[in-house]
Amino acid sequence: INRCMKFMVYRFYLGILLMVNIIFLNAQMPTSFTTERLCAEKATNSHENYLSQIISNRQVQEVYYNNLDEASFNNIPAQLEIINNQWDKYGYGLYIIFNKETSEFIGFAGFHSTAIIDDENKTVDVLSAQERDELEIYGLFMPNHWRKGYASEVGKELIKLAFKHLQHTSIIACIEPKNEASLGLIKKFDFKEEKQVNYNNEPHILYRLKKQN
């Protein structure tokens, strides 16, 4: 085979490899979706104000992040960098949620990649582990929108989209035992209790939902 033919064959197989990579390795969640009452769009740097609004809310901090370093938690540029990297590397991440009719900011929800470290405490690592093979669902909503069924509405759609577009065969959720609202929500989706883990230096229960064939 002459040099030109070798190059053409090389390009052909390279194209096949790229297609396989796109299809199987870089599965991608949609950048937006809607539900009956809500619309969601991929979080970007343009949403900095919304992130700041919810992250700085005292009620949100007391319920969800009472044991985190406040300075780090309120570092919005750093939070956005983590969010952007998540989307770029894994093809899924955080969505900003709005009311479909009024465009009012509701909160955020989505997925991030997580590793369960096999140490004494079964630590959940969402940042530093090299191999983060678990798909964790999470979300935060503004306090004035709690108990309106929004979390259930968004969660149902996120689970459906994840199992449709991603290669993961299960989704996890890490919940504090005292968080009765979140416990009720994930049990509604048929998540099953698996084990106790250490999440943000606090004891949590890991629940898992397996994809149905």
PDB file of C-alpha atoms in Angstrom:
ATOM      1  CA  ILE A   1       0.000   0.000   0.000  1.00  0.00           C
ATOM      2  CA  ASN A   2       1.431   3.378  -0.988  1.00  0.00           C
ATOM      3  CA  ARG A   3       1.860   6.261   1.428  1.00  0.00           C
ATOM      4  CA  CYS A   4      -1.297   8.046   0.283  1.00  0.00           C
ATOM      5  CA  MET A   5      -3.422   4.931   0.772  1.00  0.00           C
ATOM      6  CA  LYS A   6      -1.942   4.373   4.230  1.00  0.00           C
ATOM      7  CA  PHE A   7      -2.893   7.912   5.187  1.00  0.00           C
ATOM      8  CA  MET A   8      -6.458   7.426   3.932  1.00  0.00           C
ATOM      9  CA  VAL A   9      -6.811   4.169   5.881  1.00  0.00           C
ATOM     10  CA  TYR A  10      -5.440   5.910   8.973  1.00  0.00           C
ATOM     11  CA  ARG A  11      -7.966   8.726   8.637  1.00  0.00           C
ATOM     12  CA  PHE A  12     -10.798   6.226   8.183  1.00  0.00           C
ATOM     13  CA  TYR A  13      -9.985   4.333  11.367  1.00  0.00           C
ATOM     14  CA  LEU A  14      -9.385   7.573  13.245  1.00  0.00           C
ATOM     15  CA  GLY A  15     -12.871   8.717  12.251  1.00  0.00           C
ATOM     16  CA  ILE A  16     -14.365   5.442  13.501  1.00  0.00           C
ATOM     17  CA  LEU A  17     -12.563   5.798  16.831  1.00  0.00           C
ATOM     18  CA  LEU A  18     -13.813   9.357  17.243  1.00  0.00           C
ATOM     19  CA  MET A  19     -17.381   8.270  16.544  1.00  0.00           C
ATOM     20  CA  VAL A  20     -17.125   5.478  19.113  1.00  0.00           C
ATOM     21  CA  ASN A  21     -15.707   7.927  21.631  1.00  0.00           C
ATOM     22  CA  ILE A  22     -18.574  10.369  21.110  1.00  0.00           C
ATOM     23  CA  ILE A  23     -21.240   7.697  21.318  1.00  0.00           C
ATOM     24  CA  PHE A  24     -19.955   5.632  24.223  1.00  0.00           C
ATOM     25  CA  LEU A  25     -17.538   7.712  26.244  1.00  0.00           C
ATOM     26  CA  ASN A  26     -18.865  11.240  25.996  1.00  0.00           C
ATOM     27  CA  ALA A  27     -22.566  10.738  26.543  1.00  0.00           C
ATOM     28  CA  GLN A  28     -24.150  14.132  26.982  1.00  0.00           C
ATOM     29  CA  MET A  29     -27.139  15.352  28.955  1.00  0.00           C
ATOM     30  CA  PRO A  30     -29.312  17.931  27.166  1.00  0.00           C
ATOM     31  CA  THR A  31     -28.432  21.540  27.966  1.00  0.00           C
ATOM     32  CA  SER A  32     -32.060  22.375  28.768  1.00  0.00           C
ATOM     33  CA  PHE A  33     -35.365  20.715  29.549  1.00  0.00           C
ATOM     34  CA  THR A  34     -38.857  21.580  30.707  1.00  0.00           C
ATOM     35  CA  THR A  35     -41.446  20.079  33.030  1.00  0.00           C
ATOM     36  CA  GLU A  36     -45.083  20.943  33.598  1.00  0.00           C
ATOM     37  CA  ARG A  37     -44.323  24.102  35.586  1.00  0.00           C
ATOM     38  CA  LEU A  38     -40.582  24.619  35.238  1.00  0.00           C
ATOM     39  CA  CYS A  39     -37.801  25.139  32.738  1.00  0.00           C
ATOM     40  CA  ALA A  40     -34.144  24.292  33.301  1.00  0.00           C
ATOM     41  CA  GLU A  41     -30.994  25.412  31.523  1.00  0.00           C
ATOM     42  CA  LYS A  42     -27.352  24.429  31.828  1.00  0.00           C
ATOM     43  CA  ALA A  43     -25.581  26.516  34.475  1.00  0.00           C
ATOM     44  CA  THR A  44     -22.935  28.853  33.044  1.00  0.00           C
ATOM     45  CA  ASN A  45     -20.991  31.925  34.133  1.00  0.00           C
ATOM     46  CA  SER A  46     -23.982  34.053  33.119  1.00  0.00           C
ATOM     47  CA  HIS A  47     -25.900  32.574  36.068  1.00  0.00           C
ATOM     48  CA  GLU A  48     -23.482  33.882  38.679  1.00  0.00           C
ATOM     49  CA  ASN A  49     -26.102  36.112  40.295  1.00  0.00           C
ATOM     50  CA  TYR A  50     -28.546  33.243  40.769  1.00  0.00           C
ATOM     51  CA  LEU A  51     -25.893  31.014  42.336  1.00  0.00           C
ATOM     52  CA  SER A  52     -24.838  33.805  44.661  1.00  0.00           C
ATOM     53  CA  GLN A  53     -28.451  34.394  45.637  1.00  0.00           C
ATOM     54  CA  ILE A  54     -29.088  30.837  46.773  1.00  0.00           C
ATOM     55  CA  ILE A  55     -25.663  30.007  48.162  1.00  0.00           C
ATOM     56  CA  SER A  56     -25.666  33.103  50.378  1.00  0.00           C
ATOM     57  CA  ASN A  57     -29.170  32.414  51.708  1.00  0.00           C
ATOM     58  CA  ARG A  58     -28.948  31.720  55.443  1.00  0.00           C
ATOM     59  CA  GLN A  59     -31.838  29.267  55.507  1.00  0.00           C
ATOM     60  CA  VAL A  60     -30.221  27.217  52.755  1.00  0.00           C
ATOM     61  CA  GLN A  61     -26.873  27.228  54.545  1.00  0.00           C
ATOM     62  CA  GLU A  62     -28.390  26.164  57.854  1.00  0.00           C
ATOM     63  CA  VAL A  63     -30.264  23.241  56.326  1.00  0.00           C
ATOM     64  CA  TYR A  64     -27.727  21.948  53.821  1.00  0.00           C
ATOM     65  CA  TYR A  65     -24.276  23.359  54.538  1.00  0.00           C
ATOM     66  CA  ASN A  66     -24.009  24.016  58.257  1.00  0.00           C
ATOM     67  CA  ASN A  67     -20.562  22.401  58.531  1.00  0.00           C
ATOM     68  CA  LEU A  68     -18.769  23.864  55.505  1.00  0.00           C
ATOM     69  CA  ASP A  69     -16.140  26.553  55.423  1.00  0.00           C
ATOM     70  CA  GLU A  70     -18.197  29.666  54.713  1.00  0.00           C
ATOM     71  CA  ALA A  71     -15.495  31.505  52.768  1.00  0.00           C
ATOM     72  CA  SER A  72     -15.001  28.587  50.378  1.00  0.00           C
ATOM     73  CA  PHE A  73     -18.700  27.957  50.014  1.00  0.00           C
ATOM     74  CA  ASN A  74     -19.392  31.580  49.099  1.00  0.00           C
ATOM     75  CA  ASN A  75     -16.574  31.760  46.558  1.00  0.00           C
ATOM     76  CA  ILE A  76     -18.862  31.955  43.521  1.00  0.00           C
ATOM     77  CA  PRO A  77     -16.111  32.066  40.831  1.00  0.00           C
ATOM     78  CA  ALA A  78     -14.617  28.883  42.307  1.00  0.00           C
ATOM     79  CA  GLN A  79     -18.047  27.241  42.392  1.00  0.00           C
ATOM     80  CA  LEU A  80     -18.621  28.172  38.743  1.00  0.00           C
ATOM     81  CA  GLU A  81     -15.266  26.728  37.756  1.00  0.00           C
ATOM     82  CA  ILE A  82     -16.225  23.419  39.363  1.00  0.00           C
ATOM     83  CA  ILE A  83     -19.592  23.474  37.583  1.00  0.00           C
ATOM     84  CA  ASN A  84     -18.036  24.255  34.186  1.00  0.00           C
ATOM     85  CA  ASN A  85     -15.385  21.566  34.585  1.00  0.00           C
ATOM     86  CA  GLN A  86     -18.063  19.040  35.471  1.00  0.00           C
ATOM     87  CA  TRP A  87     -19.972  19.713  32.253  1.00  0.00           C
ATOM     88  CA  ASP A  88     -16.820  19.766  30.113  1.00  0.00           C
ATOM     89  CA  LYS A  89     -15.383  16.530  31.467  1.00  0.00           C
ATOM     90  CA  TYR A  90     -18.457  14.394  32.096  1.00  0.00           C
ATOM     91  CA  GLY A  91     -21.209  15.784  29.875  1.00  0.00           C
ATOM     92  CA  TYR A  92     -23.592  16.480  32.749  1.00  0.00           C
ATOM     93  CA  GLY A  93     -23.829  18.880  35.656  1.00  0.00           C
ATOM     94  CA  LEU A  94     -25.892  21.617  37.202  1.00  0.00           C
ATOM     95  CA  TYR A  95     -29.084  23.206  35.861  1.00  0.00           C
ATOM     96  CA  ILE A  96     -30.629  26.522  36.888  1.00  0.00           C
ATOM     97  CA  ILE A  97     -34.378  26.161  37.440  1.00  0.00           C
ATOM     98  CA  PHE A  98     -36.984  28.821  36.623  1.00  0.00           C
ATOM     99  CA  ASN A  99     -40.752  29.052  36.727  1.00  0.00           C
ATOM    100  CA  LYS A 100     -41.938  28.470  33.180  1.00  0.00           C
ATOM    101  CA  GLU A 101     -44.643  31.162  33.261  1.00  0.00           C
ATOM    102  CA  THR A 102     -43.097  33.892  35.412  1.00  0.00           C
ATOM    103  CA  SER A 103     -39.349  33.228  34.847  1.00  0.00           C
ATOM    104  CA  GLU A 104     -38.864  33.469  38.608  1.00  0.00           C
ATOM    105  CA  PHE A 105     -35.687  31.806  39.897  1.00  0.00           C
ATOM    106  CA  ILE A 106     -36.563  28.580  41.737  1.00  0.00           C
ATOM    107  CA  GLY A 107     -33.199  26.979  42.502  1.00  0.00           C
ATOM    108  CA  PHE A 108     -30.754  24.565  40.956  1.00  0.00           C
ATOM    109  CA  ALA A 109     -30.501  20.823  40.496  1.00  0.00           C
ATOM    110  CA  GLY A 110     -28.515  18.292  38.536  1.00  0.00           C
ATOM    111  CA  PHE A 111     -25.744  15.751  38.869  1.00  0.00           C
ATOM    112  CA  HIS A 112     -22.119  15.596  39.772  1.00  0.00           C
ATOM    113  CA  SER A 113     -19.539  12.842  39.595  1.00  0.00           C
ATOM    114  CA  THR A 114     -18.720  11.287  42.941  1.00  0.00           C
ATOM    115  CA  ALA A 115     -16.402   8.681  44.394  1.00  0.00           C
ATOM    116  CA  ILE A 116     -17.015   6.636  47.518  1.00  0.00           C
ATOM    117  CA  ILE A 117     -13.584   6.314  49.103  1.00  0.00           C
ATOM    118  CA  ASP A 118     -12.969   2.899  50.648  1.00  0.00           C
ATOM    119  CA  ASP A 119     -11.693   4.250  53.947  1.00  0.00           C
ATOM    120  CA  GLU A 120     -12.877   3.774  57.516  1.00  0.00           C
ATOM    121  CA  ASN A 121     -15.644   6.365  57.146  1.00  0.00           C
ATOM    122  CA  LYS A 122     -16.715   5.581  53.556  1.00  0.00           C
ATOM    123  CA  THR A 123     -16.019   9.191  52.594  1.00  0.00           C
ATOM    124  CA  VAL A 124     -17.897  10.723  49.670  1.00  0.00           C
ATOM    125  CA  ASP A 125     -15.450  12.668  47.467  1.00  0.00           C
ATOM    126  CA  VAL A 126     -16.928  15.025  44.859  1.00  0.00           C
ATOM    127  CA  LEU A 127     -13.767  16.997  44.009  1.00  0.00           C
ATOM    128  CA  SER A 128     -10.354  15.398  44.369  1.00  0.00           C
ATOM    129  CA  ALA A 129     -10.664  11.702  43.533  1.00  0.00           C
ATOM    130  CA  GLN A 130      -9.238  10.756  40.142  1.00  0.00           C
ATOM    131  CA  GLU A 131     -11.857   8.101  39.414  1.00  0.00           C
ATOM    132  CA  ARG A 132     -15.321   9.441  40.227  1.00  0.00           C
ATOM    133  CA  ASP A 133     -17.629   6.803  38.807  1.00  0.00           C
ATOM    134  CA  GLU A 134     -20.817   7.461  40.773  1.00  0.00           C
ATOM    135  CA  LEU A 135     -23.591   9.695  39.465  1.00  0.00           C
ATOM    136  CA  GLU A 136     -25.028  11.740  42.333  1.00  0.00           C
ATOM    137  CA  ILE A 137     -28.255  13.704  42.066  1.00  0.00           C
ATOM    138  CA  TYR A 138     -28.579  16.875  44.113  1.00  0.00           C
ATOM    139  CA  GLY A 139     -30.399  20.169  44.232  1.00  0.00           C
ATOM    140  CA  LEU A 140     -31.076  23.340  46.199  1.00  0.00           C
ATOM    141  CA  PHE A 141     -34.235  25.434  46.054  1.00  0.00           C
ATOM    142  CA  MET A 142     -34.974  28.901  47.366  1.00  0.00           C
ATOM    143  CA  PRO A 143     -36.809  28.668  50.736  1.00  0.00           C
ATOM    144  CA  ASN A 144     -39.905  30.431  49.421  1.00  0.00           C
ATOM    145  CA  HIS A 145     -40.295  27.540  46.951  1.00  0.00           C
ATOM    146  CA  TRP A 146     -39.949  24.681  49.405  1.00  0.00           C
ATOM    147  CA  ARG A 147     -42.852  22.242  49.750  1.00  0.00           C
ATOM    148  CA  LYS A 148     -44.388  23.095  46.394  1.00  0.00           C
ATOM    149  CA  GLY A 149     -43.474  19.857  44.660  1.00  0.00           C
ATOM    150  CA  TYR A 150     -40.753  21.451  42.518  1.00  0.00           C
ATOM    151  CA  ALA A 151     -37.996  19.107  43.712  1.00  0.00           C
ATOM    152  CA  SER A 152     -40.132  16.100  42.851  1.00  0.00           C
ATOM    153  CA  GLU A 153     -40.999  17.530  39.432  1.00  0.00           C
ATOM    154  CA  VAL A 154     -37.382  18.284  38.528  1.00  0.00           C
ATOM    155  CA  GLY A 155     -36.001  15.110  40.066  1.00  0.00           C
ATOM    156  CA  LYS A 156     -38.331  12.894  38.078  1.00  0.00           C
ATOM    157  CA  GLU A 157     -37.210  14.491  34.804  1.00  0.00           C
ATOM    158  CA  LEU A 158     -33.511  14.427  35.722  1.00  0.00           C
ATOM    159  CA  ILE A 159     -33.641  10.705  36.475  1.00  0.00           C
ATOM    160  CA  LYS A 160     -35.423   9.971  33.208  1.00  0.00           C
ATOM    161  CA  LEU A 161     -32.917  12.004  31.189  1.00  0.00           C
ATOM    162  CA  ALA A 162     -29.879  10.512  32.929  1.00  0.00           C
ATOM    163  CA  PHE A 163     -30.883   6.928  32.233  1.00  0.00           C
ATOM    164  CA  LYS A 164     -31.729   7.864  28.655  1.00  0.00           C
ATOM    165  CA  HIS A 165     -28.576   9.818  27.761  1.00  0.00           C
ATOM    166  CA  LEU A 166     -25.805   8.585  30.071  1.00  0.00           C
ATOM    167  CA  GLN A 167     -24.064   5.246  30.424  1.00  0.00           C
ATOM    168  CA  HIS A 168     -24.568   4.989  34.197  1.00  0.00           C
ATOM    169  CA  THR A 169     -26.704   2.115  35.426  1.00  0.00           C
ATOM    170  CA  SER A 170     -27.508   3.681  38.796  1.00  0.00           C
ATOM    171  CA  ILE A 171     -27.900   7.048  40.519  1.00  0.00           C
ATOM    172  CA  ILE A 172     -27.016   7.788  44.135  1.00  0.00           C
ATOM    173  CA  ALA A 173     -28.242  10.332  46.669  1.00  0.00           C
ATOM    174  CA  CYS A 174     -26.551  11.148  49.977  1.00  0.00           C
ATOM    175  CA  ILE A 175     -28.997  12.381  52.619  1.00  0.00           C
ATOM    176  CA  GLU A 176     -28.643  13.450  56.244  1.00  0.00           C
ATOM    177  CA  PRO A 177     -30.839  11.250  58.455  1.00  0.00           C
ATOM    178  CA  LYS A 178     -32.556  14.340  59.882  1.00  0.00           C
ATOM    179  CA  ASN A 179     -33.499  15.709  56.452  1.00  0.00           C
ATOM    180  CA  GLU A 180     -36.986  14.247  56.348  1.00  0.00           C
ATOM    181  CA  ALA A 181     -38.089  16.147  53.233  1.00  0.00           C
ATOM    182  CA  SER A 182     -35.217  14.818  51.113  1.00  0.00           C
ATOM    183  CA  LEU A 183     -35.630  11.309  52.524  1.00  0.00           C
ATOM    184  CA  GLY A 184     -39.291  11.302  51.588  1.00  0.00           C
ATOM    185  CA  LEU A 185     -38.467  12.533  48.101  1.00  0.00           C
ATOM    186  CA  ILE A 186     -35.881   9.910  47.186  1.00  0.00           C
ATOM    187  CA  LYS A 187     -38.006   7.121  48.636  1.00  0.00           C
ATOM    188  CA  LYS A 188     -40.793   8.346  46.385  1.00  0.00           C
ATOM    189  CA  PHE A 189     -38.440   7.665  43.446  1.00  0.00           C
ATOM    190  CA  ASP A 190     -37.732   4.181  44.851  1.00  0.00           C
ATOM    191  CA  PHE A 191     -34.126   4.794  45.920  1.00  0.00           C
ATOM    192  CA  LYS A 192     -32.945   2.022  48.256  1.00  0.00           C
ATOM    193  CA  GLU A 193     -30.836   2.557  51.366  1.00  0.00           C
ATOM    194  CA  GLU A 194     -27.334   1.161  50.899  1.00  0.00           C
ATOM    195  CA  LYS A 195     -24.888   2.313  53.613  1.00  0.00           C
ATOM    196  CA  GLN A 196     -23.734   5.123  55.885  1.00  0.00           C
ATOM    197  CA  VAL A 197     -21.131   7.500  54.448  1.00  0.00           C
ATOM    198  CA  ASN A 198     -19.197  10.583  55.479  1.00  0.00           C
ATOM    199  CA  TYR A 199     -20.326  13.592  53.429  1.00  0.00           C
ATOM    200  CA  ASN A 200     -18.978  17.101  54.127  1.00  0.00           C
ATOM    201  CA  ASN A 201     -17.716  15.754  57.477  1.00  0.00           C
ATOM    202  CA  GLU A 202     -21.240  14.765  58.485  1.00  0.00           C
ATOM    203  CA  PRO A 203     -22.865  11.297  58.626  1.00  0.00           C
ATOM    204  CA  HIS A 204     -25.189  10.697  55.689  1.00  0.00           C
ATOM    205  CA  ILE A 205     -27.058   7.706  54.311  1.00  0.00           C
ATOM    206  CA  LEU A 206     -26.303   6.697  50.732  1.00  0.00           C
ATOM    207  CA  TYR A 207     -29.323   5.660  48.682  1.00  0.00           C
ATOM    208  CA  ARG A 208     -29.212   4.133  45.210  1.00  0.00           C
ATOM    209  CA  LEU A 209     -31.649   3.890  42.319  1.00  0.00           C
ATOM    210  CA  LYS A 210     -30.829   1.235  39.738  1.00  0.00           C
ATOM    211  CA  LYS A 211     -31.779   1.509  36.097  1.00  0.00           C
ATOM    212  CA  GLN A 212     -34.573  -0.807  35.098  1.00  0.00           C
ATOM    213  CA  ASN A 213     -34.005  -2.853  31.939  1.00  0.00           C
TER     214      ASN A 213
END
